PDB file of C-alpha atoms and ligand atoms in Angstrom:
ATOM      1  CA  MET A  39      -4.894 -17.219  -8.605  1.00  0.00           C
ATOM      2  CA  ARG A  40      -2.228 -16.088  -6.313  1.00  0.00           C
ATOM      3  CA  ASN A  41      -1.197 -12.387  -6.259  1.00  0.00           C
ATOM      4  CA  PRO A  42       1.926 -12.061  -3.945  1.00  0.00           C
ATOM      5  CA  GLY A  43       3.059  -8.931  -2.448  1.00  0.00           C
ATOM      6  CA  LYS A  44       2.022  -6.163   0.163  1.00  0.00           C
ATOM      7  CA  ASN A  45      -1.242  -4.395   0.668  1.00  0.00           C
ATOM      8  CA  ILE A  46      -3.124  -6.527  -1.750  1.00  0.00           C
ATOM      9  CA  LYS A  47      -6.941  -6.098  -1.835  1.00  0.00           C
ATOM     10  CA  ILE A  48      -9.310  -8.989  -2.204  1.00  0.00           C
ATOM     11  CA  THR A  49     -13.222  -9.373  -1.656  1.00  0.00           C
ATOM     12  CA  ALA A  50     -13.987 -11.749   1.256  1.00  0.00           C
ATOM     13  CA  ASN A  51     -17.331 -12.062   3.087  1.00  0.00           C
ATOM     14  CA  ASN A  52     -18.626  -9.053   1.074  1.00  0.00           C
ATOM     15  CA  ILE A  53     -15.913  -6.649   2.230  1.00  0.00           C
ATOM     16  CA  THR A  54     -12.522  -5.535   0.825  1.00  0.00           C
ATOM     17  CA  VAL A  55      -9.830  -7.139   2.817  1.00  0.00           C
ATOM     18  CA  ASN A  56      -6.179  -5.883   2.818  1.00  0.00           C
ATOM     19  CA  TYR A  57      -3.459  -8.480   3.217  1.00  0.00           C
ATOM     20  CA  ASN A  58       0.197  -9.298   2.810  1.00  0.00           C
ATOM     21  CA  ASP A  59       1.299 -12.434   0.946  1.00  0.00           C
ATOM     22  CA  GLU A  60       4.912 -13.439   0.783  1.00  0.00           C
ATOM     23  CA  GLY A  61       7.140 -16.436   0.466  1.00  0.00           C
ATOM     24  CA  PRO A  62       7.352 -19.424  -2.059  1.00  0.00           C
ATOM     25  CA  GLU A  63       4.320 -20.464  -4.108  1.00  0.00           C
ATOM     26  CA  ASN A  64       4.065 -24.007  -2.840  1.00  0.00           C
ATOM     27  CA  ALA A  65       5.379 -23.640   0.656  1.00  0.00           C
ATOM     28  CA  PRO A  66       3.197 -24.567   3.720  1.00  0.00           C
ATOM     29  CA  VAL A  67       0.903 -21.573   4.405  1.00  0.00           C
ATOM     30  CA  MET A  68       1.042 -19.642   7.652  1.00  0.00           C
ATOM     31  CA  ILE A  69      -1.683 -17.027   8.476  1.00  0.00           C
ATOM     32  CA  PHE A  70      -1.117 -14.333  11.039  1.00  0.00           C
ATOM     33  CA  ILE A  71      -4.058 -12.568  12.791  1.00  0.00           C
ATOM     34  CA  HIS A  72      -3.172  -9.291  14.685  1.00  0.00           C
ATOM     35  CA  GLY A  73      -4.592  -8.091  18.091  1.00  0.00           C
ATOM     36  CA  PHE A  74      -6.850  -5.080  18.908  1.00  0.00           C
ATOM     37  CA  PRO A  75      -6.494  -2.242  17.865  1.00  0.00           C
ATOM     38  CA  PHE A  76      -3.584  -3.002  15.558  1.00  0.00           C
ATOM     39  CA  SER A  77      -2.998  -4.045  12.016  1.00  0.00           C
ATOM     40  CA  LYS A  78      -1.236  -6.661   9.911  1.00  0.00           C
ATOM     41  CA  GLU A  79       1.975  -4.555  10.157  1.00  0.00           C
ATOM     42  CA  MET A  80       2.503  -5.990  13.682  1.00  0.00           C
ATOM     43  CA  TRP A  81       3.614  -9.196  12.175  1.00  0.00           C
ATOM     44  CA  ASN A  82       6.304  -7.774   9.800  1.00  0.00           C
ATOM     45  CA  LYS A  83       9.198  -9.182  11.645  1.00  0.00           C
ATOM     46  CA  GLN A  84       7.627 -12.616  11.772  1.00  0.00           C
ATOM     47  CA  MET A  85       6.786 -12.506   8.055  1.00  0.00           C
ATOM     48  CA  ALA A  86      10.486 -11.565   7.373  1.00  0.00           C
ATOM     49  CA  ALA A  87      11.831 -14.441   9.499  1.00  0.00           C
ATOM     50  CA  LEU A  88       9.643 -17.052   7.995  1.00  0.00           C
ATOM     51  CA  ARG A  89       9.262 -16.139   4.267  1.00  0.00           C
ATOM     52  CA  GLU A  90      12.103 -18.002   2.992  1.00  0.00           C
ATOM     53  CA  LYS A  91      10.502 -21.389   3.901  1.00  0.00           C
ATOM     54  CA  TYR A  92       6.742 -20.621   4.259  1.00  0.00           C
ATOM     55  CA  ARG A  93       3.986 -18.777   2.412  1.00  0.00           C
ATOM     56  CA  VAL A  94       3.187 -16.220   5.099  1.00  0.00           C
ATOM     57  CA  ILE A  95      -0.079 -14.189   4.907  1.00  0.00           C
ATOM     58  CA  SER A  96      -1.073 -11.353   7.239  1.00  0.00           C
ATOM     59  CA  TYR A  97      -4.335  -9.445   6.969  1.00  0.00           C
ATOM     60  CA  ASP A  98      -6.151  -6.539   8.480  1.00  0.00           C
ATOM     61  CA  ILE A  99      -9.112  -7.593  10.469  1.00  0.00           C
ATOM     62  CA  ARG A 100     -12.333  -5.717   9.284  1.00  0.00           C
ATOM     63  CA  GLY A 101     -12.429  -2.057  10.553  1.00  0.00           C
ATOM     64  CA  HIS A 102      -8.529  -2.203  11.162  1.00  0.00           C
ATOM     65  CA  GLY A 103      -5.638  -1.124   9.086  1.00  0.00           C
ATOM     66  CA  ASN A 104      -6.836  -1.025   5.412  1.00  0.00           C
ATOM     67  CA  SER A 105      -9.676  -3.533   5.398  1.00  0.00           C
ATOM     68  CA  TRP A 106     -13.240  -2.228   5.138  1.00  0.00           C
ATOM     69  CA  SER A 107     -15.390  -2.212   8.086  1.00  0.00           C
ATOM     70  CA  GLY A 108     -18.736  -3.228   6.419  1.00  0.00           C
ATOM     71  CA  THR A 109     -22.090  -2.516   8.069  1.00  0.00           C
ATOM     72  CA  ASP A 110     -22.470  -5.501  10.370  1.00  0.00           C
ATOM     73  CA  ASP A 111     -21.865  -5.434  14.127  1.00  0.00           C
ATOM     74  CA  PHE A 112     -18.596  -7.032  14.813  1.00  0.00           C
ATOM     75  CA  THR A 113     -18.494 -10.334  16.581  1.00  0.00           C
ATOM     76  CA  ILE A 114     -15.717 -12.928  16.975  1.00  0.00           C
ATOM     77  CA  GLU A 115     -17.844 -15.290  14.768  1.00  0.00           C
ATOM     78  CA  LEU A 116     -17.959 -12.608  11.985  1.00  0.00           C
ATOM     79  CA  PHE A 117     -14.243 -12.344  12.201  1.00  0.00           C
ATOM     80  CA  VAL A 118     -14.045 -16.152  11.831  1.00  0.00           C
ATOM     81  CA  LYS A 119     -16.318 -15.890   8.778  1.00  0.00           C
ATOM     82  CA  ASP A 120     -14.108 -13.380   7.384  1.00  0.00           C
ATOM     83  CA  LEU A 121     -10.980 -15.424   7.892  1.00  0.00           C
ATOM     84  CA  LEU A 122     -12.638 -18.495   6.205  1.00  0.00           C
ATOM     85  CA  SER A 123     -13.828 -16.464   3.402  1.00  0.00           C
ATOM     86  CA  LEU A 124     -10.374 -14.964   2.847  1.00  0.00           C
ATOM     87  CA  MET A 125      -8.902 -18.593   2.833  1.00  0.00           C
ATOM     88  CA  ASP A 126     -11.548 -19.501   0.242  1.00  0.00           C
ATOM     89  CA  ALA A 127     -10.859 -16.387  -1.958  1.00  0.00           C
ATOM     90  CA  LEU A 128      -7.195 -17.334  -1.854  1.00  0.00           C
ATOM     91  CA  GLU A 129      -7.907 -20.982  -2.484  1.00  0.00           C
ATOM     92  CA  ILE A 130      -6.106 -22.154   0.577  1.00  0.00           C
ATOM     93  CA  GLU A 131      -7.511 -25.479   1.996  1.00  0.00           C
ATOM     94  CA  LYS A 132      -5.368 -25.645   5.129  1.00  0.00           C
ATOM     95  CA  ALA A 133      -3.032 -23.440   7.061  1.00  0.00           C
ATOM     96  CA  ALA A 134      -1.184 -23.010  10.148  1.00  0.00           C
ATOM     97  CA  LEU A 135      -2.822 -20.195  12.186  1.00  0.00           C
ATOM     98  CA  CYS A 136      -1.004 -17.741  14.466  1.00  0.00           C
ATOM     99  CA  GLY A 137      -3.094 -15.227  16.411  1.00  0.00           C
ATOM    100  CA  LEU A 138      -2.060 -12.676  19.038  1.00  0.00           C
ATOM    101  CA  SER A 139      -4.566 -11.768  21.733  1.00  0.00           C
ATOM    102  CA  MET A 140      -7.740 -10.897  19.735  1.00  0.00           C
ATOM    103  CA  GLY A 141      -6.004 -12.723  17.013  1.00  0.00           C
ATOM    104  CA  GLY A 142      -5.844 -15.759  19.409  1.00  0.00           C
ATOM    105  CA  TYR A 143      -9.559 -15.403  20.308  1.00  0.00           C
ATOM    106  CA  ILE A 144     -10.387 -15.614  16.636  1.00  0.00           C
ATOM    107  CA  ALA A 145      -7.909 -18.420  16.038  1.00  0.00           C
ATOM    108  CA  LEU A 146      -9.493 -20.510  18.852  1.00  0.00           C
ATOM    109  CA  LYS A 147     -12.956 -19.887  17.564  1.00  0.00           C
ATOM    110  CA  ALA A 148     -11.988 -20.806  14.121  1.00  0.00           C
ATOM    111  CA  MET A 149     -10.344 -23.979  15.371  1.00  0.00           C
ATOM    112  CA  GLU A 150     -13.406 -24.730  17.495  1.00  0.00           C
ATOM    113  CA  ASN A 151     -15.789 -24.500  14.320  1.00  0.00           C
ATOM    114  CA  HIS A 152     -13.550 -25.553  11.521  1.00  0.00           C
ATOM    115  CA  PRO A 153     -10.846 -27.746  12.843  1.00  0.00           C
ATOM    116  CA  TYR A 154     -10.315 -29.483   9.367  1.00  0.00           C
ATOM    117  CA  ARG A 155      -9.006 -26.153   7.993  1.00  0.00           C
ATOM    118  CA  PHE A 156      -6.038 -25.812  10.136  1.00  0.00           C
ATOM    119  CA  GLU A 157      -2.915 -27.962  10.538  1.00  0.00           C
ATOM    120  CA  SER A 158      -1.323 -26.107  13.595  1.00  0.00           C
ATOM    121  CA  LEU A 159      -2.030 -23.261  15.930  1.00  0.00           C
ATOM    122  CA  ILE A 160       0.158 -20.695  17.551  1.00  0.00           C
ATOM    123  CA  LEU A 161      -1.594 -18.682  20.313  1.00  0.00           C
ATOM    124  CA  CYS A 162       0.311 -15.670  21.525  1.00  0.00           C
ATOM    125  CA  ASP A 163      -0.583 -13.565  24.469  1.00  0.00           C
ATOM    126  CA  THR A 164      -4.258 -14.697  24.470  1.00  0.00           C
ATOM    127  CA  SER A 165      -6.895 -16.607  26.441  1.00  0.00           C
ATOM    128  CA  CYS A 166      -9.862 -18.954  25.957  1.00  0.00           C
ATOM    129  CA  LYS A 167     -11.756 -17.268  28.728  1.00  0.00           C
ATOM    130  CA  ALA A 168     -14.668 -14.745  28.157  1.00  0.00           C
ATOM    131  CA  ASP A 169     -14.705 -11.312  29.633  1.00  0.00           C
ATOM    132  CA  SER A 170     -15.493 -11.211  33.434  1.00  0.00           C
ATOM    133  CA  PRO A 171     -18.334  -8.815  34.477  1.00  0.00           C
ATOM    134  CA  GLU A 172     -15.493  -6.420  35.487  1.00  0.00           C
ATOM    135  CA  ALA A 173     -13.868  -6.666  32.126  1.00  0.00           C
ATOM    136  CA  LYS A 174     -17.123  -5.988  30.366  1.00  0.00           C
ATOM    137  CA  GLU A 175     -17.660  -3.000  32.667  1.00  0.00           C
ATOM    138  CA  LYS A 176     -14.204  -1.714  31.697  1.00  0.00           C
ATOM    139  CA  ARG A 177     -15.062  -2.028  28.012  1.00  0.00           C
ATOM    140  CA  MET A 178     -18.172   0.105  28.391  1.00  0.00           C
ATOM    141  CA  LYS A 179     -16.141   2.680  30.269  1.00  0.00           C
ATOM    142  CA  ALA A 180     -13.504   2.807  27.544  1.00  0.00           C
ATOM    143  CA  ILE A 181     -16.405   3.236  24.950  1.00  0.00           C
ATOM    144  CA  ASP A 182     -17.615   6.248  27.108  1.00  0.00           C
ATOM    145  CA  GLY A 183     -14.155   7.676  27.173  1.00  0.00           C
ATOM    146  CA  ILE A 184     -13.720   7.229  23.498  1.00  0.00           C
ATOM    147  CA  LEU A 185     -16.914   9.118  22.911  1.00  0.00           C
ATOM    148  CA  LYS A 186     -15.895  11.878  25.335  1.00  0.00           C
ATOM    149  CA  ASN A 187     -11.998  12.114  24.796  1.00  0.00           C
ATOM    150  CA  GLY A 188     -11.283  10.474  21.381  1.00  0.00           C
ATOM    151  CA  VAL A 189      -9.068   7.660  20.211  1.00  0.00           C
ATOM    152  CA  GLU A 190      -5.764   9.438  21.090  1.00  0.00           C
ATOM    153  CA  GLN A 191      -6.593   9.308  24.816  1.00  0.00           C
ATOM    154  CA  PHE A 192      -7.797   5.607  24.483  1.00  0.00           C
ATOM    155  CA  ALA A 193      -4.475   4.803  22.834  1.00  0.00           C
ATOM    156  CA  ALA A 194      -2.350   6.721  25.438  1.00  0.00           C
ATOM    157  CA  ASP A 195      -4.252   4.918  28.317  1.00  0.00           C
ATOM    158  CA  SER A 196      -4.153   1.414  26.638  1.00  0.00           C
ATOM    159  CA  LEU A 197      -0.379   1.626  25.772  1.00  0.00           C
ATOM    160  CA  LYS A 198       0.530   1.765  29.549  1.00  0.00           C
ATOM    161  CA  ASN A 199      -0.922  -1.768  29.991  1.00  0.00           C
ATOM    162  CA  PHE A 200       0.534  -3.279  26.573  1.00  0.00           C
ATOM    163  CA  PHE A 201       4.458  -3.346  27.231  1.00  0.00           C
ATOM    164  CA  ALA A 202       6.827  -4.699  29.732  1.00  0.00           C
ATOM    165  CA  GLN A 203       8.687  -2.231  32.039  1.00  0.00           C
ATOM    166  CA  GLU A 204      11.849  -2.694  30.008  1.00  0.00           C
ATOM    167  CA  SER A 205      10.095  -1.834  26.662  1.00  0.00           C
ATOM    168  CA  PHE A 206       9.206   1.654  27.904  1.00  0.00           C
ATOM    169  CA  ILE A 207      13.010   2.334  27.972  1.00  0.00           C
ATOM    170  CA  SER A 208      14.459   0.361  25.221  1.00  0.00           C
ATOM    171  CA  LYS A 209      11.548  -0.127  22.695  1.00  0.00           C
ATOM    172  CA  LYS A 210      10.365   3.654  22.286  1.00  0.00           C
ATOM    173  CA  ASP A 211      10.184   3.177  18.499  1.00  0.00           C
ATOM    174  CA  VAL A 212       7.951   0.131  18.991  1.00  0.00           C
ATOM    175  CA  ILE A 213       5.620   2.090  21.179  1.00  0.00           C
ATOM    176  CA  THR A 214       5.421   4.916  18.750  1.00  0.00           C
ATOM    177  CA  GLU A 215       4.740   2.446  15.864  1.00  0.00           C
ATOM    178  CA  VAL A 216       1.917   0.734  17.857  1.00  0.00           C
ATOM    179  CA  ARG A 217       0.418   4.064  18.875  1.00  0.00           C
ATOM    180  CA  GLU A 218       0.505   5.162  15.341  1.00  0.00           C
ATOM    181  CA  ILE A 219      -1.516   2.148  14.190  1.00  0.00           C
ATOM    182  CA  MET A 220      -3.960   2.502  17.052  1.00  0.00           C
ATOM    183  CA  VAL A 221      -4.710   6.212  16.366  1.00  0.00           C
ATOM    184  CA  ASN A 222      -5.225   5.420  12.795  1.00  0.00           C
ATOM    185  CA  THR A 223      -8.075   3.058  13.665  1.00  0.00           C
ATOM    186  CA  SER A 224     -11.460   4.753  13.403  1.00  0.00           C
ATOM    187  CA  GLU A 225     -13.368   5.536  16.512  1.00  0.00           C
ATOM    188  CA  LYS A 226     -16.368   3.596  15.128  1.00  0.00           C
ATOM    189  CA  SER A 227     -14.287   0.408  14.572  1.00  0.00           C
ATOM    190  CA  ILE A 228     -12.708   0.613  17.966  1.00  0.00           C
ATOM    191  CA  ILE A 229     -16.052   0.902  19.671  1.00  0.00           C
ATOM    192  CA  LYS A 230     -17.377  -1.915  17.471  1.00  0.00           C
ATOM    193  CA  THR A 231     -14.637  -4.197  18.412  1.00  0.00           C
ATOM    194  CA  LEU A 232     -14.837  -3.396  22.038  1.00  0.00           C
ATOM    195  CA  LEU A 233     -18.422  -4.499  21.914  1.00  0.00           C
ATOM    196  CA  ALA A 234     -17.440  -7.742  20.142  1.00  0.00           C
ATOM    197  CA  LEU A 235     -14.804  -8.581  22.606  1.00  0.00           C
ATOM    198  CA  SER A 236     -17.088  -7.970  25.613  1.00  0.00           C
ATOM    199  CA  LYS A 237     -19.683 -10.275  24.094  1.00  0.00           C
ATOM    200  CA  ARG A 238     -17.300 -13.121  23.034  1.00  0.00           C
ATOM    201  CA  LYS A 239     -18.030 -16.654  24.289  1.00  0.00           C
ATOM    202  CA  GLU A 240     -15.288 -18.719  25.994  1.00  0.00           C
ATOM    203  CA  THR A 241     -13.504 -21.471  23.952  1.00  0.00           C
ATOM    204  CA  CYS A 242     -11.998 -23.223  27.037  1.00  0.00           C
ATOM    205  CA  PRO A 243     -14.452 -26.140  27.091  1.00  0.00           C
ATOM    206  CA  THR A 244     -13.446 -27.324  23.588  1.00  0.00           C
ATOM    207  CA  LEU A 245      -9.754 -27.041  23.980  1.00  0.00           C
ATOM    208  CA  TRP A 246      -9.359 -30.764  24.743  1.00  0.00           C
ATOM    209  CA  LYS A 247     -10.716 -31.534  21.222  1.00  0.00           C
ATOM    210  CA  ILE A 248      -7.789 -29.816  19.464  1.00  0.00           C
ATOM    211  CA  LYS A 249      -5.777 -32.501  17.810  1.00  0.00           C
ATOM    212  CA  VAL A 250      -3.184 -30.382  15.751  1.00  0.00           C
ATOM    213  CA  PRO A 251       0.275 -29.283  17.172  1.00  0.00           C
ATOM    214  CA  VAL A 252      -0.096 -26.162  19.308  1.00  0.00           C
ATOM    215  CA  LEU A 253       2.570 -23.667  20.428  1.00  0.00           C
ATOM    216  CA  ILE A 254       1.586 -21.217  23.257  1.00  0.00           C
ATOM    217  CA  LEU A 255       3.593 -18.036  23.578  1.00  0.00           C
ATOM    218  CA  VAL A 256       3.266 -15.376  26.305  1.00  0.00           C
ATOM    219  CA  GLY A 257       5.332 -12.435  27.472  1.00  0.00           C
ATOM    220  CA  GLU A 258       6.514 -12.733  30.953  1.00  0.00           C
ATOM    221  CA  GLU A 259       5.064  -9.476  31.965  1.00  0.00           C
ATOM    222  CA  ASP A 260       1.802  -9.643  30.048  1.00  0.00           C
ATOM    223  CA  LYS A 261      -0.772  -7.957  32.259  1.00  0.00           C
ATOM    224  CA  ILE A 262      -3.695  -8.356  29.961  1.00  0.00           C
ATOM    225  CA  THR A 263      -3.561 -12.196  29.080  1.00  0.00           C
ATOM    226  CA  PRO A 264      -0.967 -13.203  31.728  1.00  0.00           C
ATOM    227  CA  PRO A 265       1.136 -16.413  31.858  1.00  0.00           C
ATOM    228  CA  GLU A 266      -1.463 -17.936  34.096  1.00  0.00           C
ATOM    229  CA  ALA A 267      -3.889 -17.790  31.206  1.00  0.00           C
ATOM    230  CA  ALA A 268      -1.375 -19.403  28.909  1.00  0.00           C
ATOM    231  CA  GLN A 269      -0.546 -21.996  31.414  1.00  0.00           C
ATOM    232  CA  PHE A 270      -4.372 -22.877  31.678  1.00  0.00           C
ATOM    233  CA  MET A 271      -4.575 -23.488  27.870  1.00  0.00           C
ATOM    234  CA  HIS A 272      -1.285 -25.419  27.872  1.00  0.00           C
ATOM    235  CA  GLU A 273      -2.886 -27.783  30.489  1.00  0.00           C
ATOM    236  CA  GLU A 274      -5.995 -28.215  28.560  1.00  0.00           C
ATOM    237  CA  ILE A 275      -4.603 -28.807  25.152  1.00  0.00           C
ATOM    238  CA  ASN A 276      -3.048 -32.177  24.697  1.00  0.00           C
ATOM    239  CA  GLY A 277       0.660 -32.120  23.817  1.00  0.00           C
ATOM    240  CA  SER A 278       0.844 -28.357  23.564  1.00  0.00           C
ATOM    241  CA  VAL A 279       4.270 -26.480  23.875  1.00  0.00           C
ATOM    242  CA  MET A 280       4.400 -23.394  25.956  1.00  0.00           C
ATOM    243  CA  SER A 281       7.206 -20.923  26.181  1.00  0.00           C
ATOM    244  CA  VAL A 282       7.426 -17.629  28.110  1.00  0.00           C
ATOM    245  CA  ILE A 283       9.075 -14.674  26.165  1.00  0.00           C
ATOM    246  CA  GLU A 284      11.361 -12.843  28.314  1.00  0.00           C
ATOM    247  CA  ASN A 285      11.494  -8.971  28.581  1.00  0.00           C
ATOM    248  CA  ALA A 286       8.088  -8.803  27.010  1.00  0.00           C
ATOM    249  CA  GLY A 287       4.567  -7.744  27.879  1.00  0.00           C
ATOM    250  CA  HIS A 288       1.275  -8.331  25.910  1.00  0.00           C
ATOM    251  CA  LEU A 289       3.067  -7.680  22.478  1.00  0.00           C
ATOM    252  CA  SER A 290       5.725 -10.312  22.888  1.00  0.00           C
ATOM    253  CA  ASN A 291       6.308 -10.544  19.075  1.00  0.00           C
ATOM    254  CA  LEU A 292       7.192  -6.946  18.880  1.00  0.00           C
ATOM    255  CA  GLU A 293       9.002  -6.531  22.135  1.00  0.00           C
ATOM    256  CA  ASN A 294      11.300  -9.605  21.841  1.00  0.00           C
ATOM    257  CA  PRO A 295      11.044 -10.595  18.178  1.00  0.00           C
ATOM    258  CA  ASP A 296      14.374 -12.634  18.383  1.00  0.00           C
ATOM    259  CA  GLN A 297      13.214 -15.006  21.004  1.00  0.00           C
ATOM    260  CA  PHE A 298       9.542 -15.074  19.778  1.00  0.00           C
ATOM    261  CA  ASN A 299      10.769 -15.971  16.176  1.00  0.00           C
ATOM    262  CA  GLU A 300      13.228 -18.531  17.357  1.00  0.00           C
ATOM    263  CA  GLN A 301      10.307 -20.362  19.136  1.00  0.00           C
ATOM    264  CA  LEU A 302       8.039 -20.010  16.077  1.00  0.00           C
ATOM    265  CA  LYS A 303      10.719 -21.422  13.873  1.00  0.00           C
ATOM    266  CA  ARG A 304      11.543 -24.328  16.066  1.00  0.00           C
ATOM    267  CA  PHE A 305       7.977 -25.282  16.421  1.00  0.00           C
ATOM    268  CA  LEU A 306       7.302 -24.982  12.601  1.00  0.00           C
ATOM    269  CA  ASP A 307      10.358 -26.652  11.671  1.00  0.00           C
ATOM    270  CA  ASN A 308       9.801 -29.810  13.977  1.00  0.00           C
ATOM    271  CA  LYS A 309       6.117 -29.909  12.886  1.00  0.00           C
ATOM    272  CA  VAL A 310       6.748 -29.633   9.112  1.00  0.00           C
ATOM    273  CA  GLY A 311       9.728 -31.858   9.167  1.00  0.00           C
ATOM    274  CA  GLY A 312       7.472 -34.543  10.538  1.00  0.00           C
ATOM    275  CA  GLN A 313       9.699 -35.382  13.316  1.00  0.00           C
ATOM    276  CA  LYS A 314       7.190 -34.518  15.981  1.00  0.00           C
ATOM    277  CA  THR A 315       3.507 -34.323  15.465  1.00  0.00           C
ATOM    278  CA  GLY A 316       1.896 -33.722  18.791  1.00  0.00           C
ATOM    279  CA  GLY A 317       4.403 -31.198  20.288  1.00  0.00           C
ATOM    280  CA  GLN A 318       4.988 -33.447  23.139  1.00  0.00           C
ATOM    281  CA  GLU A 319       7.846 -31.443  24.635  1.00  0.00           C
ATOM    282  CA  LYS A 320       6.874 -28.927  27.387  1.00  0.00           C
ATOM    283  CA  GLU A 321       8.967 -26.016  28.050  1.00  0.00           C
ATOM    284  CA  ILE A 322       7.615 -24.958  31.344  1.00  0.00           C
TER     285      ILE A 322
HETATM  286  C1  LIG B 124      -5.584  -7.364  22.018  1.00  0.00           C
HETATM  287  O1  LIG B 124      -4.390  -7.152  22.235  1.00  0.00           O
HETATM  288  O2  LIG B 124      -6.073  -7.911  21.093  1.00  0.00           O
HETATM  289  C2  LIG B 124      -6.517  -6.961  23.193  1.00  0.00           C
HETATM  290  O3  LIG B 124      -5.780  -6.511  24.365  1.00  0.00           O
HETATM  291  C3  LIG B 124      -7.526  -7.961  23.544  1.00  0.00           C
HETATM  292  C4  LIG B 124      -8.422  -7.637  24.574  1.00  0.00           C
HETATM  293  O4  LIG B 124      -8.601  -6.418  25.037  1.00  0.00           O
HETATM  294  O5  LIG B 124      -9.027  -8.634  25.222  1.00  0.00           O
END
């Protein structure tokens, strides 16, 4: 039975998952997956923009926000199992899936392994590629740094790469909010997630199999998963639509929510309205 509201607890895959569930009872379902090391709160503006017409759900990935960590090592596959288990617990047969960065890695893996559970995909500031040897090395250095200097220093270093130049001047409140979420994530969960990210497998070889409508969004100044990574997926996914979000870095939904939400709504409205099924239009 549905239990709408904010900060709801449910058991999924043997842990307590914390989620927000808003919008009309029988509306099409849209699930948001946050990036690392953030929480479901990063989707609040998108939830507010869509909740009149869609049942919108955001949840805290295990070890993040208010969801339990459990005792297993983290892997992208475990995060996918959590997602499917959450959908089962909420009795959701099919949903549109929107993931940013690590959320996108999870969404792509979920789509690869369980394509019949998703009716469309929104990939934001993400990539289908696995970590390069250099990226793995950086993650190991980050783990050493956290063990020596703590999460606050890790957050300060990471924040420098997350935002567009303009955001450091005009979006100070957003940066403070993101920092707050990061430093409230436990050291243990951050380290476990860094290991999971470094071991993740690429999903690029199966992109051609995706048959549902796909929207790809990327901040024009994203330094972590840059527009070239988005362009690559766009070329591989048949009929995908891609749009570059201006004045935004890696957290495009927070840095330019107006443009981000406009693209999201346009995509969902066209898709749900049944006018367009394959997302044939290409914006770039
Ligand atoms: C994220 O935002 O989820 C991270 O930047 C992903 C990553 O470090 O690969």
